Short mmCIF file of C-alpha atoms and ligand atoms in Angstrom, two decimals:
data_model
loop_
_atom_site.label_atom_id
_atom_site.label_comp_id
_atom_site.label_asym_id
_atom_site.label_seq_id
_atom_site.Cartn_x
_atom_site.Cartn_y
_atom_site.Cartn_z
CA UNK A 95 12.74 -30.04 -10.64
CA UNK A 96 10.83 -29.92 -13.94
CA UNK A 97 8.75 -26.82 -14.50
CA UNK A 98 5.07 -26.93 -15.37
CA UNK A 99 5.75 -25.12 -18.63
CA UNK A 100 8.84 -26.79 -20.15
CA UNK A 101 7.32 -27.90 -23.51
CA UNK A 102 8.33 -25.02 -25.74
CA UNK A 103 11.72 -24.53 -24.11
CA UNK A 104 14.96 -26.12 -25.17
CA UNK A 105 17.11 -24.76 -22.33
CA UNK A 106 16.83 -24.71 -18.59
CA UNK A 107 16.29 -21.38 -16.80
CA UNK A 108 19.64 -19.97 -15.69
CA UNK A 109 20.36 -20.67 -12.07
CA UNK A 110 20.38 -16.98 -11.14
CA UNK A 111 17.03 -16.21 -12.77
CA UNK A 112 15.59 -19.36 -11.29
CA UNK A 113 16.55 -18.16 -7.85
CA UNK A 114 14.87 -14.84 -8.52
CA UNK A 115 11.75 -16.34 -10.08
CA UNK A 116 11.02 -19.18 -7.68
CA UNK A 117 8.48 -18.46 -4.98
CA UNK A 118 8.36 -21.85 -3.25
CA UNK A 119 10.40 -20.71 -0.27
CA UNK A 120 7.68 -18.26 0.72
CA UNK A 121 4.52 -19.55 -0.98
CA UNK A 122 4.80 -23.04 0.56
CA UNK A 123 2.80 -21.52 3.40
CA UNK A 124 -0.18 -21.73 1.00
CA UNK A 125 -0.20 -25.53 0.78
CA UNK A 126 -3.49 -26.00 2.62
CA UNK A 127 -5.28 -23.43 0.47
CA UNK A 128 -3.72 -24.76 -2.74
CA UNK A 129 -4.81 -28.33 -2.09
CA UNK A 130 -8.26 -27.31 -0.87
CA UNK A 131 -8.79 -25.24 -4.02
CA UNK A 132 -7.58 -28.10 -6.20
CA UNK A 133 -9.93 -30.57 -4.55
CA UNK A 134 -12.89 -28.28 -5.24
CA UNK A 135 -11.73 -27.84 -8.85
CA UNK A 136 -11.35 -31.61 -9.38
CA UNK A 137 -14.78 -32.32 -7.90
CA UNK A 138 -16.31 -29.76 -10.23
CA UNK A 139 -14.51 -31.23 -13.27
CA UNK A 140 -15.97 -34.63 -12.35
CA UNK A 141 -19.45 -33.25 -11.75
CA UNK A 142 -19.42 -31.48 -15.11
CA UNK A 143 -18.25 -34.57 -16.98
CA UNK A 144 -15.03 -32.80 -18.04
CA UNK A 145 -13.23 -35.63 -16.25
CA UNK A 146 -14.78 -39.03 -15.60
CA UNK A 147 -16.03 -39.60 -12.08
CA UNK A 148 -13.24 -42.14 -11.55
CA UNK A 149 -10.56 -39.73 -12.67
CA UNK A 150 -11.93 -36.97 -10.44
CA UNK A 151 -12.24 -39.27 -7.44
CA UNK A 152 -8.73 -40.53 -7.99
CA UNK A 153 -7.39 -36.96 -8.05
CA UNK A 154 -9.34 -35.94 -4.94
CA UNK A 155 -8.06 -39.00 -3.10
CA UNK A 156 -4.47 -38.26 -4.13
CA UNK A 157 -4.75 -34.60 -3.11
CA UNK A 158 -6.28 -35.58 0.20
CA UNK A 159 -3.40 -37.97 0.90
CA UNK A 160 -0.89 -35.19 0.21
CA UNK A 161 -2.84 -32.87 2.53
CA UNK A 162 -2.94 -35.47 5.29
CA UNK A 163 0.75 -36.28 4.98
CA UNK A 164 1.76 -32.63 5.06
CA UNK A 165 -0.55 -32.04 7.99
CA UNK A 166 0.93 -34.96 9.90
CA UNK A 167 4.49 -33.83 9.09
CA UNK A 168 5.12 -37.04 7.10
CA UNK A 169 5.84 -35.03 3.97
CA UNK A 170 7.84 -31.85 3.66
CA UNK A 171 8.02 -29.29 0.87
CA UNK A 172 11.51 -28.97 -0.59
CA UNK A 173 12.65 -25.67 -2.07
CA UNK A 174 13.56 -27.11 -5.45
CA UNK A 175 10.16 -26.59 -7.03
CA UNK A 176 9.18 -23.33 -8.70
CA UNK A 177 6.18 -22.73 -6.49
CA UNK A 178 3.65 -24.47 -4.29
CA UNK A 179 1.39 -25.24 -7.27
CA UNK A 180 4.21 -27.10 -9.03
CA UNK A 181 5.00 -29.04 -5.89
CA UNK A 182 1.41 -30.18 -5.36
CA UNK A 183 0.88 -31.15 -8.99
CA UNK A 184 4.20 -33.02 -9.26
CA UNK A 185 3.56 -34.86 -6.00
CA UNK A 186 0.07 -35.77 -7.17
CA UNK A 187 1.38 -37.19 -10.44
CA UNK A 188 4.07 -39.10 -8.59
CA UNK A 189 1.41 -40.60 -6.33
CA UNK A 190 -1.46 -41.38 -8.69
CA UNK A 191 0.12 -41.40 -12.14
CA UNK A 192 -1.44 -40.05 -15.33
CA UNK A 193 -4.79 -39.03 -13.81
CA UNK A 194 -2.85 -36.41 -11.86
CA UNK A 195 -1.94 -34.75 -15.15
CA UNK A 196 -5.64 -33.96 -15.72
CA UNK A 197 -6.07 -31.79 -12.63
CA UNK A 198 -5.03 -28.55 -14.31
CA UNK A 199 -7.75 -28.83 -17.00
CA UNK A 200 -9.59 -25.50 -17.36
CA UNK A 201 -7.35 -23.78 -14.83
CA UNK A 202 -4.30 -21.55 -14.79
CA UNK A 203 -1.91 -20.77 -12.00
CA UNK A 204 -3.21 -17.23 -12.35
CA UNK A 205 -6.68 -18.01 -11.04
CA UNK A 206 -5.21 -20.65 -8.75
CA UNK A 207 -2.86 -18.28 -6.95
CA UNK A 208 -5.52 -15.58 -6.66
CA UNK A 209 -7.75 -18.18 -5.05
CA UNK A 210 -5.01 -19.35 -2.69
CA UNK A 211 -4.38 -15.82 -1.49
CA UNK A 212 -8.08 -15.19 -0.94
CA UNK A 213 -8.49 -18.37 1.07
CA UNK A 214 -5.36 -17.61 3.09
CA UNK A 215 -6.40 -14.02 3.74
CA UNK A 216 -9.86 -15.09 4.87
CA UNK A 217 -8.33 -17.26 7.59
CA UNK A 218 -5.80 -14.60 8.46
CA UNK A 219 -8.59 -12.06 8.92
CA UNK A 220 -10.35 -14.44 11.31
CA UNK A 221 -7.13 -15.08 13.21
CA UNK A 222 -6.28 -11.39 13.56
CA UNK A 223 -9.88 -10.60 14.52
CA UNK A 224 -9.74 -13.19 17.29
CA UNK A 225 -6.61 -11.58 18.66
CA UNK A 226 -8.23 -8.16 18.47
CA UNK A 227 -11.21 -9.44 20.43
CA UNK A 228 -8.97 -10.99 23.08
CA UNK A 229 -7.31 -7.61 23.47
CA UNK A 230 -10.72 -5.93 23.65
CA UNK A 231 -11.69 -8.34 26.44
CA UNK A 232 -8.64 -7.29 28.43
CA UNK A 233 -9.29 -3.62 27.75
CA UNK A 234 -12.91 -3.81 28.82
CA UNK A 235 -12.01 -5.54 32.07
CA UNK A 236 -9.53 -2.75 32.76
CA UNK A 237 -12.33 -0.29 32.06
CA UNK A 238 -14.65 -2.07 34.48
CA UNK A 239 -12.02 -2.06 37.21
CA UNK A 240 -10.99 1.55 36.81
CA UNK A 241 -14.06 3.75 36.67
CA UNK A 242 -12.78 5.52 39.77
CA UNK A 243 -9.10 5.55 38.96
CA UNK A 244 -8.53 9.24 38.42
CA UNK A 245 -5.77 10.44 36.15
CA UNK A 246 -5.01 13.53 34.14
CA UNK A 247 -6.28 13.63 30.58
CA UNK A 248 -3.76 15.28 28.30
CA UNK A 249 -3.76 17.55 25.28
CA UNK A 250 -0.40 18.52 23.76
CA UNK A 251 1.02 16.10 26.35
CA UNK A 252 0.13 18.76 28.93
CA UNK A 253 -2.27 17.99 31.74
CA UNK A 254 -5.69 19.14 30.60
CA UNK A 255 -8.73 17.85 32.49
CA UNK A 256 -9.19 14.93 34.86
CA UNK A 257 -10.43 11.67 33.42
CA UNK A 258 -10.34 8.08 34.61
CA UNK A 259 -8.25 5.16 33.45
CA UNK A 260 -11.52 3.52 32.37
CA UNK A 261 -12.22 6.46 30.10
CA UNK A 262 -8.70 6.43 28.70
CA UNK A 263 -8.93 2.73 27.87
CA UNK A 264 -12.41 3.28 26.47
CA UNK A 265 -10.80 5.33 23.72
CA UNK A 266 -8.62 2.37 22.73
CA UNK A 267 -11.60 0.04 22.93
CA UNK A 268 -13.29 2.17 20.27
CA UNK A 269 -10.21 2.20 18.03
CA UNK A 270 -9.83 -1.57 18.12
CA UNK A 271 -13.58 -1.97 17.65
CA UNK A 272 -13.40 -0.05 14.38
CA UNK A 273 -10.40 -2.18 13.41
CA UNK A 274 -12.55 -5.29 13.88
CA UNK A 275 -15.33 -3.78 11.84
CA UNK A 276 -12.91 -2.87 9.06
CA UNK A 277 -11.63 -6.44 8.93
CA UNK A 278 -15.15 -7.80 8.76
CA UNK A 279 -15.92 -5.45 5.93
CA UNK A 280 -12.75 -6.42 4.10
CA UNK A 281 -13.66 -10.09 4.44
CA UNK A 282 -17.12 -9.53 3.00
CA UNK A 283 -15.76 -7.62 0.01
CA UNK A 284 -13.04 -10.13 -0.79
CA UNK A 285 -15.26 -13.17 -0.49
CA UNK A 286 -15.83 -13.78 -4.21
CA UNK A 287 -14.21 -16.74 -5.90
CA UNK A 288 -11.74 -16.19 -8.77
CA UNK A 289 -11.41 -19.90 -9.61
CA UNK A 290 -12.50 -20.62 -13.18
CA UNK A 291 -11.16 -17.34 -14.54
CA UNK A 292 -8.32 -19.25 -16.20
CA UNK A 293 -5.23 -17.34 -17.29
CA UNK A 294 -7.31 -14.21 -17.94
CA UNK A 295 -10.16 -14.96 -20.34
CA UNK A 296 -12.06 -17.80 -18.75
CA UNK A 297 -12.08 -21.14 -20.49
CA UNK A 298 -13.91 -23.11 -23.17
CA UNK A 299 -14.67 -25.98 -20.77
CA UNK A 300 -18.15 -25.92 -19.26
CA UNK A 301 -16.95 -25.13 -15.73
CA UNK A 302 -19.49 -24.64 -12.96
CA UNK A 303 -17.99 -21.64 -11.19
CA UNK A 304 -20.92 -21.30 -8.83
CA UNK A 305 -20.26 -24.84 -7.59
CA UNK A 306 -16.60 -24.24 -6.72
CA UNK A 307 -17.45 -20.87 -5.17
CA UNK A 308 -20.00 -22.54 -2.90
CA UNK A 309 -17.77 -25.49 -2.16
CA UNK A 310 -15.05 -23.12 -0.95
CA UNK A 311 -17.35 -20.95 1.16
CA UNK A 312 -17.46 -17.90 -1.11
CA UNK A 313 -20.50 -15.68 -1.55
CA UNK A 314 -20.38 -16.12 -5.34
CA UNK A 315 -17.91 -16.33 -8.23
CA UNK A 316 -16.22 -13.08 -9.32
CA UNK A 317 -17.77 -11.19 -12.25
CA UNK A 318 -14.85 -10.49 -14.56
CA UNK A 319 -12.09 -12.96 -15.33
CA UNK A 320 -9.43 -10.34 -16.12
CA UNK A 321 -10.12 -8.55 -12.86
CA UNK A 322 -10.10 -11.86 -10.99
CA UNK A 323 -6.54 -12.80 -11.92
CA UNK A 324 -5.07 -9.33 -11.53
CA UNK A 325 -6.99 -7.91 -8.56
CA UNK A 326 -4.97 -7.56 -5.42
CA UNK A 327 -6.93 -4.75 -3.81
CA UNK A 328 -8.33 -7.27 -1.34
CA UNK A 329 -4.75 -7.60 -0.09
CA UNK A 330 -4.21 -3.86 -0.09
CA UNK A 331 -7.37 -3.39 1.92
CA UNK A 332 -6.23 -6.03 4.40
CA UNK A 333 -2.77 -4.46 4.61
CA UNK A 334 -4.34 -1.04 5.20
CA UNK A 335 -6.41 -2.51 8.01
CA UNK A 336 -3.30 -4.07 9.51
CA UNK A 337 -1.39 -0.79 9.17
CA UNK A 338 -4.19 1.00 11.05
CA UNK A 339 -4.21 -1.69 13.76
CA UNK A 340 -0.45 -1.21 14.13
CA UNK A 341 -0.90 2.56 14.31
CA UNK A 342 -3.35 2.09 17.18
CA UNK A 343 -1.05 -0.38 18.92
CA UNK A 344 1.81 2.03 18.42
CA UNK A 345 -0.04 4.92 20.05
CA UNK A 346 -0.88 2.72 23.00
CA UNK A 347 2.73 1.54 23.13
CA UNK A 348 3.97 5.10 23.18
CA UNK A 349 1.67 5.87 26.12
CA UNK A 350 2.89 2.78 27.93
CA UNK A 351 6.48 3.93 27.41
CA UNK A 352 5.60 7.36 28.81
CA UNK A 353 3.62 5.93 31.73
CA UNK A 354 6.52 3.60 32.47
CA UNK A 355 9.11 6.39 32.77
CA UNK A 356 10.67 7.15 36.15
CA UNK A 357 9.01 10.55 35.91
CA UNK A 358 5.42 9.34 35.37
CA UNK A 359 5.45 5.98 37.17
CA UNK A 360 1.78 5.34 36.32
CA UNK A 361 2.35 1.75 35.32
CA UNK A 362 4.42 -1.20 36.46
CA UNK A 363 4.98 -3.73 33.71
CA UNK A 364 5.24 -7.36 34.60
CA UNK A 365 8.77 -8.78 34.47
CA UNK A 366 7.63 -11.12 31.72
CA UNK A 367 6.96 -8.09 29.52
CA UNK A 368 10.08 -6.08 30.31
CA UNK A 369 13.78 -6.44 29.73
CA UNK A 370 16.91 -5.36 31.55
CA UNK A 371 20.11 -3.70 30.46
CA UNK A 372 23.42 -5.50 29.97
CA UNK A 373 25.27 -2.69 31.68
CA UNK A 374 22.84 -0.75 33.91
CA UNK A 375 21.57 -3.07 36.64
CA UNK A 376 18.70 -0.80 37.67
CA UNK A 377 16.99 -0.83 34.26
CA UNK A 378 13.59 -2.31 33.50
CA UNK A 379 12.80 -1.35 29.96
CA UNK A 380 9.48 -1.47 28.08
CA UNK A 381 11.15 -3.15 25.09
CA UNK A 382 8.00 -4.80 23.80
CA UNK A 383 6.01 -1.60 23.68
CA UNK A 384 8.96 -0.02 21.90
CA UNK A 385 9.21 -2.94 19.49
CA UNK A 386 5.53 -2.71 18.67
CA UNK A 387 6.02 0.96 17.92
CA UNK A 388 9.02 0.08 15.77
CA UNK A 389 7.32 -2.76 13.94
CA UNK A 390 4.54 -0.40 12.92
CA UNK A 391 6.97 1.06 10.39
CA UNK A 392 7.51 -2.36 8.95
CA UNK A 393 3.79 -2.97 8.39
CA UNK A 394 3.41 0.48 6.80
CA UNK A 395 6.30 -0.60 4.57
CA UNK A 396 4.45 -3.79 3.60
CA UNK A 397 1.46 -1.73 2.54
CA UNK A 398 3.60 0.76 0.62
CA UNK A 399 5.49 -2.02 -1.08
CA UNK A 400 2.36 -3.66 -2.50
CA UNK A 401 0.77 -0.33 -3.43
CA UNK A 402 3.91 0.43 -5.41
CA UNK A 403 3.97 -3.01 -7.05
CA UNK A 404 0.40 -2.49 -8.23
CA UNK A 405 0.52 1.07 -9.48
CA UNK A 406 1.70 0.50 -13.03
CA UNK A 407 0.49 -3.00 -13.79
CA UNK A 408 -1.30 -3.48 -17.09
CA UNK A 409 -4.10 -6.05 -17.19
CA UNK A 410 -4.18 -8.88 -16.60
CA UNK A 411 -1.68 -11.12 -14.75
CA UNK A 412 1.95 -9.99 -14.55
CA UNK A 413 4.67 -11.76 -12.66
CA UNK A 414 5.06 -8.66 -10.49
CA UNK A 415 1.99 -10.01 -8.68
CA UNK A 416 4.16 -12.69 -7.13
CA UNK A 417 5.51 -9.86 -4.99
CA UNK A 418 2.14 -9.62 -3.23
CA UNK A 419 2.88 -12.45 -0.85
CA UNK A 420 5.81 -11.64 1.39
CA UNK A 421 4.46 -8.25 2.49
CA UNK A 422 1.12 -9.81 3.40
CA UNK A 423 2.64 -12.74 5.26
CA UNK A 424 5.02 -10.41 7.08
CA UNK A 425 2.31 -7.93 8.04
CA UNK A 426 0.03 -10.67 9.37
CA UNK A 427 2.78 -12.29 11.45
CA UNK A 428 3.83 -8.92 12.80
CA UNK A 429 0.37 -7.58 13.64
CA UNK A 430 -0.81 -10.88 15.15
CA UNK A 431 2.32 -11.09 17.30
CA UNK A 432 2.01 -7.51 18.50
CA UNK A 433 -1.69 -7.88 19.30
CA UNK A 434 -1.02 -10.98 21.37
CA UNK A 435 1.87 -9.31 23.13
CA UNK A 436 -0.19 -6.21 23.94
CA UNK A 437 -2.96 -8.34 25.43
CA UNK A 438 -0.43 -10.08 27.67
CA UNK A 439 1.33 -6.88 28.62
CA UNK A 440 -1.89 -5.11 29.61
CA UNK A 441 -3.44 -8.00 31.47
CA UNK A 442 -0.34 -8.42 33.65
CA UNK A 443 0.51 -4.75 34.20
CA UNK A 444 -0.35 -2.97 37.41
CA UNK A 445 -1.45 0.62 37.54
CA UNK A 446 -0.32 2.93 40.33
CA UNK A 447 -3.65 4.50 41.17
CA UNK A 448 -2.21 6.72 43.89
CA UNK A 449 0.41 8.17 41.55
CA UNK A 450 -2.16 8.76 38.83
CA UNK A 451 -4.54 10.47 41.22
CA UNK A 452 -1.77 12.66 42.64
CA UNK A 453 -0.73 13.54 39.14
CA UNK A 454 -4.31 14.57 38.30
CA UNK A 455 -4.50 16.73 41.42
CA UNK A 456 -1.39 18.67 40.48
CA UNK A 457 -1.27 20.41 37.17
CA UNK A 458 -4.50 22.41 37.39
CA UNK A 459 -6.64 19.81 35.64
CA UNK A 460 -9.56 21.34 37.55
CA UNK A 461 -9.01 24.85 36.14
CA UNK A 462 -11.87 24.52 33.64
CA UNK A 463 -14.18 23.41 36.46
CA UNK A 464 -13.14 26.39 38.57
CA UNK A 465 -14.03 28.67 35.64
CA UNK A 466 -17.35 26.83 35.20
CA UNK A 467 -18.02 27.42 38.92
CA UNK A 468 -17.80 31.17 38.34
CA UNK A 469 -19.99 30.86 35.24
CA UNK A 470 -22.67 29.24 37.43
CA UNK A 471 -22.42 32.30 39.67
CA UNK A 472 -23.17 34.53 36.69
CA UNK A 473 -19.64 35.48 35.59
CA UNK A 474 -19.28 35.41 31.76
CA UNK A 475 -17.06 32.50 30.70
CA UNK A 476 -14.38 34.71 29.09
CA UNK A 477 -14.01 36.72 32.32
CA UNK A 478 -14.01 33.56 34.42
CA UNK A 479 -11.27 32.13 32.17
CA UNK A 480 -9.17 35.26 32.81
CA UNK A 481 -9.70 35.15 36.58
CA UNK A 482 -8.73 31.49 36.86
CA UNK A 483 -5.73 32.12 34.60
CA UNK A 484 -4.47 34.73 37.07
CA UNK A 485 -5.09 32.35 39.95
CA UNK A 486 -3.07 29.62 38.20
CA UNK A 487 -0.19 32.07 37.83
CA UNK A 488 -0.47 32.91 41.52
CA UNK A 489 -0.47 29.21 42.42
CA UNK A 490 2.60 28.51 40.28
CA UNK A 491 4.46 31.38 41.97
CA UNK A 492 3.47 30.05 45.40
CA UNK A 493 3.87 26.33 44.73
CA UNK A 494 0.21 25.56 45.38
CA UNK A 495 -2.67 23.75 43.70
CA UNK A 496 -6.02 25.54 43.26
CA UNK A 497 -7.55 23.38 46.00
CA UNK A 498 -4.77 24.45 48.39
CA UNK A 499 -5.82 28.11 48.34
CA UNK A 500 -7.63 29.51 51.37
CA UNK A 501 -11.04 31.10 50.88
CA UNK A 502 -9.39 34.40 51.62
CA UNK A 503 -6.97 33.81 48.73
CA UNK A 504 -9.91 32.87 46.46
CA UNK A 505 -11.60 36.14 47.37
CA UNK A 506 -8.56 38.11 46.26
CA UNK A 507 -9.50 37.11 42.72
CA UNK A 508 -13.30 37.12 42.88
CA UNK A 509 -15.90 37.68 45.56
CA UNK A 510 -18.13 35.11 43.83
CA UNK A 511 -16.24 32.25 45.49
CA UNK A 512 -17.90 30.49 48.43
CA UNK A 513 -16.78 27.59 50.58
CA UNK A 514 -18.51 25.18 48.17
CA UNK A 515 -15.68 25.87 45.69
CA UNK A 516 -13.58 23.13 47.29
CA UNK A 517 -16.15 20.50 46.55
CA UNK A 518 -16.81 21.93 43.08
CA UNK A 519 -13.20 21.52 42.03
CA UNK A 520 -12.39 18.27 43.78
CA UNK A 521 -11.17 15.57 41.42
CA UNK A 522 -14.16 13.39 42.13
CA UNK A 523 -16.65 16.16 41.34
CA UNK A 524 -14.75 17.22 38.23
CA UNK A 525 -15.03 13.72 36.81
CA UNK A 526 -18.49 12.90 38.12
CA UNK A 527 -20.06 15.99 36.64
CA UNK A 528 -18.87 15.10 33.17
CA UNK A 529 -21.95 13.20 32.17
CA UNK A 530 -22.38 13.97 28.49
CA UNK A 531 -22.48 10.80 26.43
CA UNK A 532 -18.93 9.53 26.00
CA UNK A 533 -17.58 11.50 28.98
CA UNK A 534 -15.72 10.00 31.98
CA UNK A 535 -18.46 10.62 34.61
CA UNK A 536 -19.51 7.41 36.31
CA UNK A 537 -23.02 7.24 34.83
CA UNK A 538 -21.80 8.03 31.33
CA UNK A 539 -19.02 5.50 31.72
CA UNK A 540 -21.45 2.83 32.87
CA UNK A 541 -23.41 3.27 29.67
CA UNK A 542 -20.23 3.18 27.57
CA UNK A 543 -19.06 -0.02 29.24
CA UNK A 544 -22.46 -1.62 28.80
CA UNK A 545 -22.51 -0.79 25.07
CA UNK A 546 -18.95 -1.98 24.67
CA UNK A 547 -19.75 -5.30 26.41
CA UNK A 548 -22.78 -5.75 24.20
CA UNK A 549 -20.72 -5.12 21.06
CA UNK A 550 -17.99 -7.50 22.19
CA UNK A 551 -20.52 -10.26 22.87
CA UNK A 552 -21.98 -9.90 19.38
CA UNK A 553 -18.58 -9.63 17.69
CA UNK A 554 -17.39 -12.87 19.30
CA UNK A 555 -20.33 -14.71 17.75
CA UNK A 556 -19.13 -13.58 14.31
CA UNK A 557 -15.70 -15.18 14.44
CA UNK A 558 -14.67 -17.34 12.74
CA UNK A 559 -17.08 -16.03 10.13
CA UNK A 560 -19.33 -18.66 8.64
CA UNK A 561 -19.67 -17.65 5.02
N1 LIG B 6 4.06 -17.91 -8.20
C1 LIG B 6 3.14 -17.21 -9.04
C2 LIG B 6 2.55 -16.00 -8.28
O1 LIG B 6 2.67 -15.97 -7.13
C3 LIG B 6 2.04 -18.13 -9.47
C4 LIG B 6 1.37 -17.71 -10.71
C5 LIG B 6 2.27 -17.92 -11.89
N2 LIG B 6 1.63 -17.56 -13.11
C6 LIG B 6 2.32 -17.29 -14.22
N3 LIG B 6 1.62 -16.96 -15.26
N4 LIG B 6 3.60 -17.30 -14.24
O2 LIG B 6 1.98 -15.12 -8.85
#
């Protein structure tokens, strides 16, 4: 198919370089954005008298018909064009004739492609944010249902202090909340329109850049035309946000894998979110949690790949920038898919409360509370720590938990113990007394859930963002 730039050439591009240079097979995904941007550009050319009103209207009509036909599946995009911009322009000319050749007045593919990527990213941010919020909804309902589901909290993957499942999920709620906020921030910063920057140095036509910016829902036009055509940090920021989302999903996935082991048995995944083994009939594997963990590497790779593309690029546009697309498309598809999967996996999973509670009871998660008990009786904390340490050793040797000891056994270590020790170190008390803001105690948790609900309600109103 003829290129947009054939005039000064006497030979065709070699077939091997053409294969390397063409981007149509991956940038065809931008057809909506490309046509929408072109419609705004044509309207502006008409409004400014750069094209006659008739010419502009004719172009807009032609572009709209291409959009509608693509949307309805009546038209498809073959791979034998250089890129999506060439396809749209050639199709326009084929449909409306010579007026179509006027569309590219005062524009370059450099500002055009930057615009397309900004429009695409804006929608992608909204789509990913919606999936994040759906996951947050599932997480908060798990929090609401599990304020009294006791489980061990871990440090170093060793049982540490008792918490609740609500508290554990609350931590993930916060992570995904910050992810949402980061995306919102990224959207605000990227929302400036590059259209009208031309190849790099603007144009001599009296374009109205504020008009196209407004028409396309941007806050304003960008300030500097060289920056506009060569900036891809809006994509890097988005990719960083996606990499962080994947890191959070991966941590959660790792915990699901651990909780799903035969040893832990905290969680039972729904059959729809598990797989079997071709050889071992007993297996029920958490493949999708594992895959999410694995795909995290791929999204990190997408970020690294674009960072590396960008690091040595002189101003302004260089063809290297064409390499911005596949990593972004891949990262969005991957992160969106994993978010959706995680929401489904969590909302269908069942949690074995009895196993979790038993697990919290064994493993001395109440040792700190036992030490605190002695502190309340006037024993200095360092001494109390030592006494309880010796008691833990004694319990390990005798196969007991702290709560299993008789009062007589308690007295062997300190005469400060009374019969109220049993209540003081019961799982329920240990959790309930943790009432500092952000702690798992019921009252503190109530406040956390209320604040989280409130945030979620507000966040939902924001999406899709109306610019
Ligand atoms: N396919 C190109 C890209 O993605 C479009 C811009 C081409 N511009 C140019 N000066 N060759 O970057």
